Amino acid sequence: MNIPILTIIVPCYNEQEVLGETIEQLKAKLEQMIIGKMVSDKSKILFVDDGSKDSTWHMIYKASLKNEMIKGLKLSRNVGHQNALLAGLFSAKMSSDCMVTIDADLQDDVDAINEMVKKYIEGYEVVYGVRSSRESDTFFKRFTAEGFYKLMDKLGVKLVFNHADFRLMGRRAVEELEHFAESNMFLRGIVPLIGFNSANVYYERKERLAGETKYPLKKMLAFAFDGITSFSVTPIRIVMLVGCLSFIVSLIFGIYFLALKYFGDTELGWTSLITSIWLIGGLQLIALGLVGEYIGKIYKETKRRPKFIIDVDLFNLPVPRRLVNREGAEYESIVETRKLSENN
Ligand code: UDP
Ligand code: MG
């Protein structure tokens, strides 16, 4: 087999604190792999700027000026981690044999990339980076995250335990990924659905290098809830079950109260009445909300909106003239350099 062309894809959202170090480490890693003849010298690092509001994009394109190996993709606005990954994968797939996605904060072990590529060369189409432990996490994060994986498993969604979005995908797998037309892409759930031969690579996950998490509790919960409702209809069935149960319970109570009325103490309390009204009301609202959540999903999916829009693509030039004007002189020079190198 020929030496594969690797593209390392890094989604970045407001990562200016950590990006400098990330660029250095990934560059060193890729250079080492190229020198070791593990990957082709056409390999690249692609930073996807997910609508950052700080100087992230500026840093990316400056780095791309300095080094041919570094590329950038600027999305038109913030579309979230998963869609940023897709933007990177779909842009890179034409000119790569395999692609590794890794977070910008380098919590994932860059050295595991070697192992991943080895597995790819051995013939695996998808290689999952799996955390060997969660020691670097707070108790809360560990508890919620592992709970999430277990819950998903109970709900019948096949996830790779303790695998986040650090993975290698071969071009074939990414091409198949493009056929999943749903607009809500929960990659951890979808990639296993692609199938093909897959392998795991184990690594220790570290603390964030710098900056703070872009997944505060609220986003984390939304992400988990999205993951569940995109892949499983079990919650809706549970609601139905609870509804049936409460109906049966209320029947039994009804009989009991009737019996009391005719054979015993007729002074029935207000409490039982009001409690059951609230109970049933609550249950109904939960059920309605959940059904609404699924209908909302259907509504969103039927619109087939694009998952991301690319503003500037330094990976697959040419950059439109108008954008060159907007970004100023430095841009001018990058385009000129490219033209020169293309003509030669
Ligand atoms: N990220 C992104 N768009 C977003 C939020 C996050 O591209 O809207 C990126 C972020 O820059 C990082 C990765 O997704 O590279 C994972 O985010 P983070 O490290 O903050 O999540 P955590 O590791 O805390 O779960
Ligand atoms: Mg992180």
mmCIF file of C-alpha atoms and ligand atoms in Angstrom:
data_model
loop_
_atom_site.group_PDB
_atom_site.id
_atom_site.type_symbol
_atom_site.label_atom_id
_atom_site.label_comp_id
_atom_site.label_asym_id
_atom_site.label_seq_id
_atom_site.Cartn_x
_atom_site.Cartn_y
_atom_site.Cartn_z
ATOM 1 C CA MET A 1 0.000 0.000 0.000
ATOM 2 C CA ASN A 2 1.160 3.504 -0.770
ATOM 3 C CA ILE A 3 1.912 5.906 2.037
ATOM 4 C CA PRO A 4 -1.462 7.488 2.910
ATOM 5 C CA ILE A 5 -2.229 11.188 2.799
ATOM 6 C CA LEU A 6 -3.451 12.203 6.235
ATOM 7 C CA THR A 7 -5.454 15.289 7.135
ATOM 8 C CA ILE A 8 -5.761 16.210 10.796
ATOM 9 C CA ILE A 9 -8.972 18.155 11.329
ATOM 10 C CA VAL A 10 -9.254 20.505 14.290
ATOM 11 C CA PRO A 11 -12.521 22.295 15.097
ATOM 12 C CA CYS A 12 -11.878 25.599 16.872
ATOM 13 C CA TYR A 13 -14.314 27.862 18.626
ATOM 14 C CA ASN A 14 -12.782 30.812 20.465
ATOM 15 C CA GLU A 15 -9.557 28.942 21.072
ATOM 16 C CA GLN A 16 -7.026 31.781 20.935
ATOM 17 C CA GLU A 17 -5.521 30.882 24.331
ATOM 18 C CA VAL A 18 -4.567 27.395 23.288
ATOM 19 C CA LEU A 19 -4.275 27.549 19.514
ATOM 20 C CA GLY A 20 -0.634 28.671 19.312
ATOM 21 C CA GLU A 21 0.523 25.649 21.296
ATOM 22 C CA THR A 22 -1.850 23.339 19.414
ATOM 23 C CA ILE A 23 -0.497 24.434 16.064
ATOM 24 C CA GLU A 24 3.062 23.812 17.240
ATOM 25 C CA GLN A 25 2.353 20.361 18.666
ATOM 26 C CA LEU A 26 0.339 19.124 15.707
ATOM 27 C CA LYS A 27 2.871 20.491 13.262
ATOM 28 C CA ALA A 28 5.669 18.694 15.087
ATOM 29 C CA LYS A 29 3.624 15.494 15.129
ATOM 30 C CA LEU A 30 2.838 15.601 11.433
ATOM 31 C CA GLU A 31 6.420 16.466 10.500
ATOM 32 C CA GLN A 32 7.637 13.529 12.547
ATOM 33 C CA MET A 33 5.185 11.222 10.804
ATOM 34 C CA ILE A 34 6.168 12.500 7.375
ATOM 35 C CA ILE A 35 9.866 12.053 8.128
ATOM 36 C CA GLY A 36 9.145 8.560 9.457
ATOM 37 C CA LYS A 37 7.476 7.820 6.087
ATOM 38 C CA MET A 38 4.310 6.915 7.877
ATOM 39 C CA VAL A 39 2.190 9.427 6.018
ATOM 40 C CA SER A 40 2.665 11.231 2.728
ATOM 41 C CA ASP A 41 4.304 14.653 2.567
ATOM 42 C CA LYS A 42 1.049 15.911 1.077
ATOM 43 C CA SER A 43 -0.544 15.510 4.513
ATOM 44 C CA LYS A 44 -2.126 18.576 6.061
ATOM 45 C CA ILE A 45 -3.580 19.999 9.245
ATOM 46 C CA LEU A 46 -6.946 21.640 8.680
ATOM 47 C CA PHE A 47 -8.210 24.065 11.302
ATOM 48 C CA VAL A 48 -11.945 24.713 11.059
ATOM 49 C CA ASP A 49 -12.900 28.032 12.572
ATOM 50 C CA ASP A 50 -16.444 27.585 13.822
ATOM 51 C CA GLY A 51 -17.462 31.248 13.796
ATOM 52 C CA SER A 52 -15.077 32.301 16.566
ATOM 53 C CA LYS A 53 -15.397 35.810 17.921
ATOM 54 C CA ASP A 54 -11.803 36.142 19.070
ATOM 55 C CA SER A 55 -8.596 36.080 17.039
ATOM 56 C CA THR A 56 -8.766 32.344 16.277
ATOM 57 C CA TRP A 57 -9.192 32.782 12.526
ATOM 58 C CA HIS A 58 -6.464 35.371 12.375
ATOM 59 C CA MET A 59 -4.081 32.930 14.041
ATOM 60 C CA ILE A 60 -5.061 30.129 11.676
ATOM 61 C CA TYR A 61 -4.500 32.036 8.518
ATOM 62 C CA LYS A 62 -1.271 33.549 9.736
ATOM 63 C CA ALA A 63 -0.029 30.050 10.453
ATOM 64 C CA SER A 64 -1.158 28.959 7.015
ATOM 65 C CA LEU A 65 0.928 31.751 5.513
ATOM 66 C CA LYS A 66 3.993 30.466 7.243
ATOM 67 C CA ASN A 67 3.546 26.786 6.606
ATOM 68 C CA GLU A 68 2.230 24.921 3.581
ATOM 69 C CA MET A 69 1.118 22.092 5.823
ATOM 70 C CA ILE A 70 -1.391 24.221 7.702
ATOM 71 C CA LYS A 71 -4.760 24.985 6.176
ATOM 72 C CA GLY A 72 -7.830 26.802 7.361
ATOM 73 C CA LEU A 73 -11.527 26.689 6.811
ATOM 74 C CA LYS A 74 -13.677 29.529 8.061
ATOM 75 C CA LEU A 75 -17.342 28.831 8.602
ATOM 76 C CA SER A 76 -19.829 31.636 8.099
ATOM 77 C CA ARG A 77 -21.071 31.418 11.700
ATOM 78 C CA ASN A 78 -20.989 29.177 14.765
ATOM 79 C CA VAL A 79 -22.653 25.874 13.867
ATOM 80 C CA GLY A 80 -21.419 23.717 16.741
ATOM 81 C CA HIS A 81 -18.694 21.141 17.199
ATOM 82 C CA GLN A 82 -20.351 18.325 15.211
ATOM 83 C CA ASN A 83 -21.097 20.400 12.138
ATOM 84 C CA ALA A 84 -17.645 21.962 12.249
ATOM 85 C CA LEU A 85 -16.212 18.442 12.137
ATOM 86 C CA LEU A 86 -18.389 17.600 9.145
ATOM 87 C CA ALA A 87 -17.289 20.737 7.328
ATOM 88 C CA GLY A 88 -13.668 19.706 7.841
ATOM 89 C CA LEU A 89 -14.201 16.088 6.833
ATOM 90 C CA PHE A 90 -16.162 16.881 3.687
ATOM 91 C CA SER A 91 -13.684 19.536 2.553
ATOM 92 C CA ALA A 92 -10.667 17.348 3.171
ATOM 93 C CA LYS A 93 -11.931 14.043 1.802
ATOM 94 C CA MET A 94 -11.143 14.704 -1.859
ATOM 95 C CA SER A 95 -7.452 15.091 -1.212
ATOM 96 C CA SER A 96 -6.912 12.761 1.745
ATOM 97 C CA ASP A 97 -6.811 9.014 2.219
ATOM 98 C CA CYS A 98 -7.573 9.218 5.899
ATOM 99 C CA MET A 99 -8.656 11.935 8.304
ATOM 100 C CA VAL A 100 -8.182 12.285 12.047
ATOM 101 C CA THR A 101 -10.415 14.631 14.032
ATOM 102 C CA ILE A 102 -9.030 16.031 17.269
ATOM 103 C CA ASP A 103 -10.120 18.836 19.628
ATOM 104 C CA ALA A 104 -8.211 22.087 19.631
ATOM 105 C CA ASP A 105 -7.497 21.939 23.370
ATOM 106 C CA LEU A 106 -5.274 18.850 22.912
ATOM 107 C CA GLN A 107 -6.961 16.927 25.685
ATOM 108 C CA ASP A 108 -6.601 13.958 23.398
ATOM 109 C CA ASP A 109 -3.200 12.412 23.018
ATOM 110 C CA VAL A 110 -1.534 13.445 19.749
ATOM 111 C CA ASP A 111 0.760 10.423 19.972
ATOM 112 C CA ALA A 112 -2.263 8.164 19.544
ATOM 113 C CA ILE A 113 -2.472 9.437 15.956
ATOM 114 C CA ASN A 114 0.469 7.165 15.058
ATOM 115 C CA GLU A 115 -1.430 4.158 16.339
ATOM 116 C CA MET A 116 -4.524 5.227 14.440
ATOM 117 C CA VAL A 117 -2.681 5.531 11.158
ATOM 118 C CA LYS A 118 -1.043 2.153 11.772
ATOM 119 C CA LYS A 119 -4.479 0.606 12.174
ATOM 120 C CA TYR A 120 -5.636 2.351 9.010
ATOM 121 C CA ILE A 121 -2.703 0.920 7.100
ATOM 122 C CA GLU A 122 -3.567 -2.502 8.519
ATOM 123 C CA GLY A 123 -6.913 -2.116 6.799
ATOM 124 C CA TYR A 124 -9.301 -0.579 9.326
ATOM 125 C CA GLU A 125 -11.606 2.039 7.878
ATOM 126 C CA VAL A 126 -12.578 3.671 11.183
ATOM 127 C CA VAL A 127 -10.351 3.890 14.264
ATOM 128 C CA TYR A 128 -11.872 5.137 17.519
ATOM 129 C CA GLY A 129 -9.796 6.911 20.128
ATOM 130 C CA VAL A 130 -10.989 5.510 23.445
ATOM 131 C CA ARG A 131 -10.129 6.989 26.831
ATOM 132 C CA SER A 132 -8.512 4.418 29.040
ATOM 133 C CA SER A 133 -9.613 6.285 32.162
ATOM 134 C CA ARG A 134 -11.392 9.433 33.170
ATOM 135 C CA GLU A 135 -9.018 10.478 35.896
ATOM 136 C CA SER A 136 -8.494 13.970 34.500
ATOM 137 C CA ASP A 137 -12.239 14.655 34.729
ATOM 138 C CA THR A 138 -14.039 16.130 37.682
ATOM 139 C CA PHE A 139 -16.217 13.641 39.546
ATOM 140 C CA PHE A 140 -19.284 15.364 38.141
ATOM 141 C CA LYS A 141 -18.166 15.156 34.503
ATOM 142 C CA ARG A 142 -17.111 11.546 34.871
ATOM 143 C CA PHE A 143 -20.381 10.608 36.542
ATOM 144 C CA THR A 144 -22.584 12.364 33.985
ATOM 145 C CA ALA A 145 -20.566 11.250 30.960
ATOM 146 C CA GLU A 146 -20.403 7.582 31.945
ATOM 147 C CA GLY A 147 -24.059 7.700 32.932
ATOM 148 C CA PHE A 148 -24.806 9.045 29.482
ATOM 149 C CA TYR A 149 -23.008 6.195 27.719
ATOM 150 C CA LYS A 150 -24.782 3.629 29.884
ATOM 151 C CA LEU A 151 -28.153 5.254 29.321
ATOM 152 C CA MET A 152 -27.599 5.331 25.565
ATOM 153 C CA ASP A 153 -26.717 1.665 25.690
ATOM 154 C CA LYS A 154 -29.921 0.863 27.596
ATOM 155 C CA LEU A 155 -31.888 2.829 25.021
ATOM 156 C CA GLY A 156 -30.456 0.669 22.297
ATOM 157 C CA VAL A 157 -28.022 3.163 20.757
ATOM 158 C CA LYS A 158 -24.695 1.597 19.948
ATOM 159 C CA LEU A 159 -21.908 3.918 21.039
ATOM 160 C CA VAL A 160 -18.243 3.150 21.585
ATOM 161 C CA PHE A 161 -17.852 3.475 25.374
ATOM 162 C CA ASN A 162 -15.720 6.453 26.416
ATOM 163 C CA HIS A 163 -15.018 7.513 22.860
ATOM 164 C CA ALA A 164 -15.577 11.164 22.006
ATOM 165 C CA ASP A 165 -14.798 12.706 18.656
ATOM 166 C CA PHE A 166 -11.132 11.737 18.470
ATOM 167 C CA ARG A 167 -11.146 9.268 15.607
ATOM 168 C CA LEU A 168 -9.652 8.356 12.271
ATOM 169 C CA MET A 169 -11.857 7.828 9.258
ATOM 170 C CA GLY A 170 -10.799 6.560 5.885
ATOM 171 C CA ARG A 171 -12.021 8.336 2.783
ATOM 172 C CA ARG A 172 -14.548 5.604 2.056
ATOM 173 C CA ALA A 173 -16.127 6.014 5.469
ATOM 174 C CA VAL A 174 -16.360 9.785 5.038
ATOM 175 C CA GLU A 175 -17.940 9.352 1.624
ATOM 176 C CA GLU A 176 -20.551 7.093 3.177
ATOM 177 C CA LEU A 177 -21.043 9.601 5.980
ATOM 178 C CA GLU A 178 -22.127 12.107 3.362
ATOM 179 C CA HIS A 179 -25.092 9.917 2.535
ATOM 180 C CA PHE A 180 -26.536 10.451 5.983
ATOM 181 C CA ALA A 181 -28.740 13.357 5.073
ATOM 182 C CA GLU A 182 -30.144 14.136 8.520
ATOM 183 C CA SER A 183 -29.482 17.646 9.676
ATOM 184 C CA ASN A 184 -28.894 16.720 13.304
ATOM 185 C CA MET A 185 -25.651 14.799 13.178
ATOM 186 C CA PHE A 186 -24.558 13.104 16.383
ATOM 187 C CA LEU A 187 -21.358 11.638 15.013
ATOM 188 C CA ARG A 188 -20.666 9.245 17.875
ATOM 189 C CA GLY A 189 -23.933 7.544 17.069
ATOM 190 C CA ILE A 190 -23.720 7.770 13.296
ATOM 191 C CA VAL A 191 -20.159 6.630 12.635
ATOM 192 C CA PRO A 192 -20.774 3.133 14.090
ATOM 193 C CA LEU A 193 -23.771 2.892 11.752
ATOM 194 C CA ILE A 194 -21.485 3.232 8.740
ATOM 195 C CA GLY A 195 -19.999 -0.125 9.560
ATOM 196 C CA PHE A 196 -16.753 -1.311 7.871
ATOM 197 C CA ASN A 197 -13.880 -2.718 9.868
ATOM 198 C CA SER A 198 -13.138 -0.652 12.928
ATOM 199 C CA ALA A 199 -10.566 -0.730 15.696
ATOM 200 C CA ASN A 200 -9.958 1.037 19.004
ATOM 201 C CA VAL A 201 -6.869 2.879 20.147
ATOM 202 C CA TYR A 202 -6.553 3.603 23.872
ATOM 203 C CA TYR A 203 -5.107 6.781 25.354
ATOM 204 C CA GLU A 204 -5.111 8.907 28.490
ATOM 205 C CA ARG A 205 -7.122 12.068 28.198
ATOM 206 C CA LYS A 206 -5.485 15.127 29.713
ATOM 207 C CA GLU A 207 -6.710 18.418 31.100
ATOM 208 C CA ARG A 208 -7.419 21.242 28.711
ATOM 209 C CA LEU A 209 -4.114 22.970 27.815
ATOM 210 C CA ALA A 210 -5.545 26.473 28.218
ATOM 211 C CA GLY A 211 -8.760 28.405 27.880
ATOM 212 C CA GLU A 212 -12.033 27.059 29.149
ATOM 213 C CA THR A 213 -14.504 24.453 28.015
ATOM 214 C CA LYS A 214 -16.864 25.388 25.210
ATOM 215 C CA TYR A 215 -19.295 22.825 26.608
ATOM 216 C CA PRO A 216 -20.815 24.287 29.764
ATOM 217 C CA LEU A 217 -23.423 22.169 31.566
ATOM 218 C CA LYS A 218 -26.308 23.626 29.590
ATOM 219 C CA LYS A 219 -24.729 22.740 26.225
ATOM 220 C CA MET A 220 -23.689 19.338 27.532
ATOM 221 C CA LEU A 221 -27.247 18.497 28.571
ATOM 222 C CA ALA A 222 -28.631 19.759 25.262
ATOM 223 C CA PHE A 223 -26.060 17.644 23.420
ATOM 224 C CA ALA A 224 -26.936 14.529 25.422
ATOM 225 C CA PHE A 225 -30.663 15.085 24.983
ATOM 226 C CA ASP A 226 -30.183 15.607 21.253
ATOM 227 C CA GLY A 227 -28.114 12.459 21.053
ATOM 228 C CA ILE A 228 -30.825 10.450 22.764
ATOM 229 C CA THR A 229 -33.800 11.793 20.848
ATOM 230 C CA SER A 230 -32.009 11.561 17.500
ATOM 231 C CA PHE A 231 -31.287 7.888 17.928
ATOM 232 C CA SER A 232 -33.955 6.373 20.042
ATOM 233 C CA VAL A 233 -37.726 6.372 20.350
ATOM 234 C CA THR A 234 -37.532 4.589 23.690
ATOM 235 C CA PRO A 235 -38.256 7.781 25.718
ATOM 236 C CA ILE A 236 -41.546 8.195 23.908
ATOM 237 C CA ARG A 237 -42.398 4.584 24.684
ATOM 238 C CA ILE A 238 -41.540 5.082 28.352
ATOM 239 C CA VAL A 239 -43.929 8.014 28.455
ATOM 240 C CA MET A 240 -46.628 5.853 26.979
ATOM 241 C CA LEU A 241 -45.931 3.166 29.533
ATOM 242 C CA VAL A 242 -46.095 5.642 32.414
ATOM 243 C CA GLY A 243 -49.343 6.969 30.966
ATOM 244 C CA CYS A 244 -50.821 3.474 30.892
ATOM 245 C CA LEU A 245 -49.644 2.737 34.419
ATOM 246 C CA SER A 246 -51.094 5.928 35.815
ATOM 247 C CA PHE A 247 -54.342 5.183 34.028
ATOM 248 C CA ILE A 248 -54.526 1.781 35.695
ATOM 249 C CA VAL A 249 -53.609 3.274 39.078
ATOM 250 C CA SER A 250 -56.316 5.908 38.725
ATOM 251 C CA LEU A 251 -58.845 3.177 37.850
ATOM 252 C CA ILE A 252 -57.951 1.294 41.015
ATOM 253 C CA PHE A 253 -58.238 4.482 43.052
ATOM 254 C CA GLY A 254 -61.561 5.227 41.412
ATOM 255 C CA ILE A 255 -62.927 1.893 42.516
ATOM 256 C CA TYR A 256 -61.492 2.390 45.977
ATOM 257 C CA PHE A 257 -63.079 5.829 46.359
ATOM 258 C CA LEU A 258 -66.423 4.564 45.082
ATOM 259 C CA ALA A 259 -66.264 1.750 47.599
ATOM 260 C CA LEU A 260 -65.525 4.255 50.336
ATOM 261 C CA LYS A 261 -68.491 6.367 49.236
ATOM 262 C CA TYR A 262 -70.979 3.512 49.513
ATOM 263 C CA PHE A 263 -69.568 1.401 52.293
ATOM 264 C CA GLY A 264 -67.596 3.652 54.514
ATOM 265 C CA ASP A 265 -66.579 7.120 55.381
ATOM 266 C CA THR A 266 -67.904 9.448 52.673
ATOM 267 C CA GLU A 267 -65.926 12.467 53.797
ATOM 268 C CA LEU A 268 -63.260 12.159 51.240
ATOM 269 C CA GLY A 269 -60.386 14.589 51.405
ATOM 270 C CA TRP A 270 -59.612 17.303 48.996
ATOM 271 C CA THR A 271 -55.974 16.257 49.092
ATOM 272 C CA SER A 272 -56.315 13.080 47.120
ATOM 273 C CA LEU A 273 -58.272 14.868 44.439
ATOM 274 C CA ILE A 274 -55.890 17.741 43.995
ATOM 275 C CA THR A 275 -52.844 15.453 44.116
ATOM 276 C CA SER A 276 -54.133 13.301 41.333
ATOM 277 C CA ILE A 277 -55.062 16.324 39.223
ATOM 278 C CA TRP A 278 -51.542 17.610 39.532
ATOM 279 C CA LEU A 279 -50.015 14.235 38.956
ATOM 280 C CA ILE A 280 -51.955 13.545 35.800
ATOM 281 C CA GLY A 281 -51.517 17.124 34.601
ATOM 282 C CA GLY A 282 -47.782 16.840 35.065
ATOM 283 C CA LEU A 283 -47.584 13.530 33.293
ATOM 284 C CA GLN A 284 -49.580 14.872 30.394
ATOM 285 C CA LEU A 285 -47.349 17.880 30.039
ATOM 286 C CA ILE A 286 -44.225 15.743 30.072
ATOM 287 C CA ALA A 287 -45.734 13.474 27.450
ATOM 288 C CA LEU A 288 -46.774 16.390 25.293
ATOM 289 C CA GLY A 289 -43.347 17.961 25.607
ATOM 290 C CA LEU A 290 -41.614 14.792 24.589
ATOM 291 C CA VAL A 291 -43.883 14.209 21.626
ATOM 292 C CA GLY A 292 -43.301 17.843 20.715
ATOM 293 C CA GLU A 293 -39.544 17.263 20.832
ATOM 294 C CA TYR A 294 -39.805 14.519 18.237
ATOM 295 C CA ILE A 295 -42.181 16.526 16.073
ATOM 296 C CA GLY A 296 -39.757 19.423 16.297
ATOM 297 C CA LYS A 297 -37.011 17.104 15.074
ATOM 298 C CA ILE A 298 -39.152 16.016 12.122
ATOM 299 C CA TYR A 299 -39.893 19.638 11.338
ATOM 300 C CA LYS A 300 -36.227 20.532 11.331
ATOM 301 C CA GLU A 301 -35.252 17.532 9.245
ATOM 302 C CA THR A 302 -37.857 18.189 6.569
ATOM 303 C CA LYS A 303 -36.326 21.577 5.859
ATOM 304 C CA ARG A 304 -33.002 20.039 4.847
ATOM 305 C CA ARG A 305 -31.079 23.162 5.672
ATOM 306 C CA PRO A 306 -27.341 23.103 5.056
ATOM 307 C CA LYS A 307 -25.433 21.999 8.120
ATOM 308 C CA PHE A 308 -22.713 24.556 7.618
ATOM 309 C CA ILE A 309 -21.685 27.258 5.186
ATOM 310 C CA ILE A 310 -18.069 27.851 4.323
ATOM 311 C CA ASP A 311 -16.890 31.423 4.250
ATOM 312 C CA VAL A 312 -13.214 31.035 3.359
ATOM 313 C CA ASP A 313 -11.623 27.787 2.245
ATOM 314 C CA LEU A 314 -7.854 27.771 2.324
ATOM 315 C CA PHE A 315 -7.856 24.013 1.796
ATOM 316 C CA ASN A 316 -9.343 24.012 -1.663
ATOM 317 C CA LEU A 317 -8.392 27.372 -3.193
ATOM 318 C CA PRO A 318 -9.049 29.770 -4.929
ATOM 319 C CA VAL A 319 -10.314 32.329 -2.473
ATOM 320 C CA PRO A 320 -12.765 34.788 -4.069
ATOM 321 C CA ARG A 321 -11.297 38.173 -4.826
ATOM 322 C CA ARG A 322 -13.814 40.004 -2.678
ATOM 323 C CA LEU A 323 -12.726 38.074 0.411
ATOM 324 C CA VAL A 324 -9.119 38.771 -0.351
ATOM 325 C CA ASN A 325 -9.989 42.454 -0.203
ATOM 326 C CA ARG A 326 -11.798 42.003 3.082
ATOM 327 C CA GLU A 327 -8.981 40.207 4.826
ATOM 328 C CA GLY A 328 -6.357 42.691 3.653
ATOM 329 C CA ALA A 329 -2.800 42.574 2.500
ATOM 330 C CA GLU A 330 -1.726 39.390 4.225
ATOM 331 C CA TYR A 331 -4.420 37.571 2.340
ATOM 332 C CA GLU A 332 -3.219 39.045 -0.886
ATOM 333 C CA SER A 333 0.184 37.577 -0.267
ATOM 334 C CA ILE A 334 -1.110 34.115 0.559
ATOM 335 C CA VAL A 335 -3.073 34.000 -2.670
ATOM 336 C CA GLU A 336 -0.118 35.269 -4.666
ATOM 337 C CA THR A 337 2.208 32.688 -3.138
ATOM 338 C CA ARG A 338 -0.251 29.922 -3.967
ATOM 339 C CA LYS A 339 -0.595 31.111 -7.548
ATOM 340 C CA LEU A 340 3.155 31.151 -7.953
ATOM 341 C CA SER A 341 3.533 27.663 -6.526
ATOM 342 C CA GLU A 342 0.655 26.399 -8.647
ATOM 343 C CA ASN A 343 2.155 27.799 -11.817
ATOM 344 C CA ASN A 344 5.502 26.239 -11.119
HETATM 345 N N1 UDP B 1 -16.096 23.574 19.441
HETATM 346 C C1 UDP B 1 -16.570 24.008 18.201
HETATM 347 N N2 UDP B 1 -17.782 24.667 18.160
HETATM 348 C C2 UDP B 1 -18.542 24.874 19.278
HETATM 349 C C3 UDP B 1 -18.055 24.390 20.523
HETATM 350 C C4 UDP B 1 -16.827 23.737 20.566
HETATM 351 O O1 UDP B 1 -15.922 23.838 17.178
HETATM 352 O O2 UDP B 1 -19.609 25.461 19.161
HETATM 353 C C5 UDP B 1 -14.805 22.872 19.500
HETATM 354 C C6 UDP B 1 -13.803 23.412 20.510
HETATM 355 O O3 UDP B 1 -13.054 24.476 19.973
HETATM 356 C C7 UDP B 1 -12.955 22.203 20.800
HETATM 357 C C8 UDP B 1 -13.930 21.051 20.651
HETATM 358 O O4 UDP B 1 -15.034 21.557 19.916
HETATM 359 O O5 UDP B 1 -11.929 22.034 19.840
HETATM 360 C C9 UDP B 1 -14.385 20.477 21.970
HETATM 361 O O6 UDP B 1 -14.788 21.512 22.847
HETATM 362 P P1 UDP B 1 -14.319 21.574 24.374
HETATM 363 O O7 UDP B 1 -12.909 21.146 24.509
HETATM 364 O O8 UDP B 1 -14.644 22.930 24.894
HETATM 365 O O9 UDP B 1 -15.297 20.490 25.035
HETATM 366 P P2 UDP B 1 -14.974 19.548 26.311
HETATM 367 O O10 UDP B 1 -13.677 18.871 26.024
HETATM 368 O O11 UDP B 1 -14.906 20.453 27.475
HETATM 369 O O12 UDP B 1 -16.130 18.616 26.333
HETATM 370 MG MG MG B 2 -11.978 19.761 25.604
#
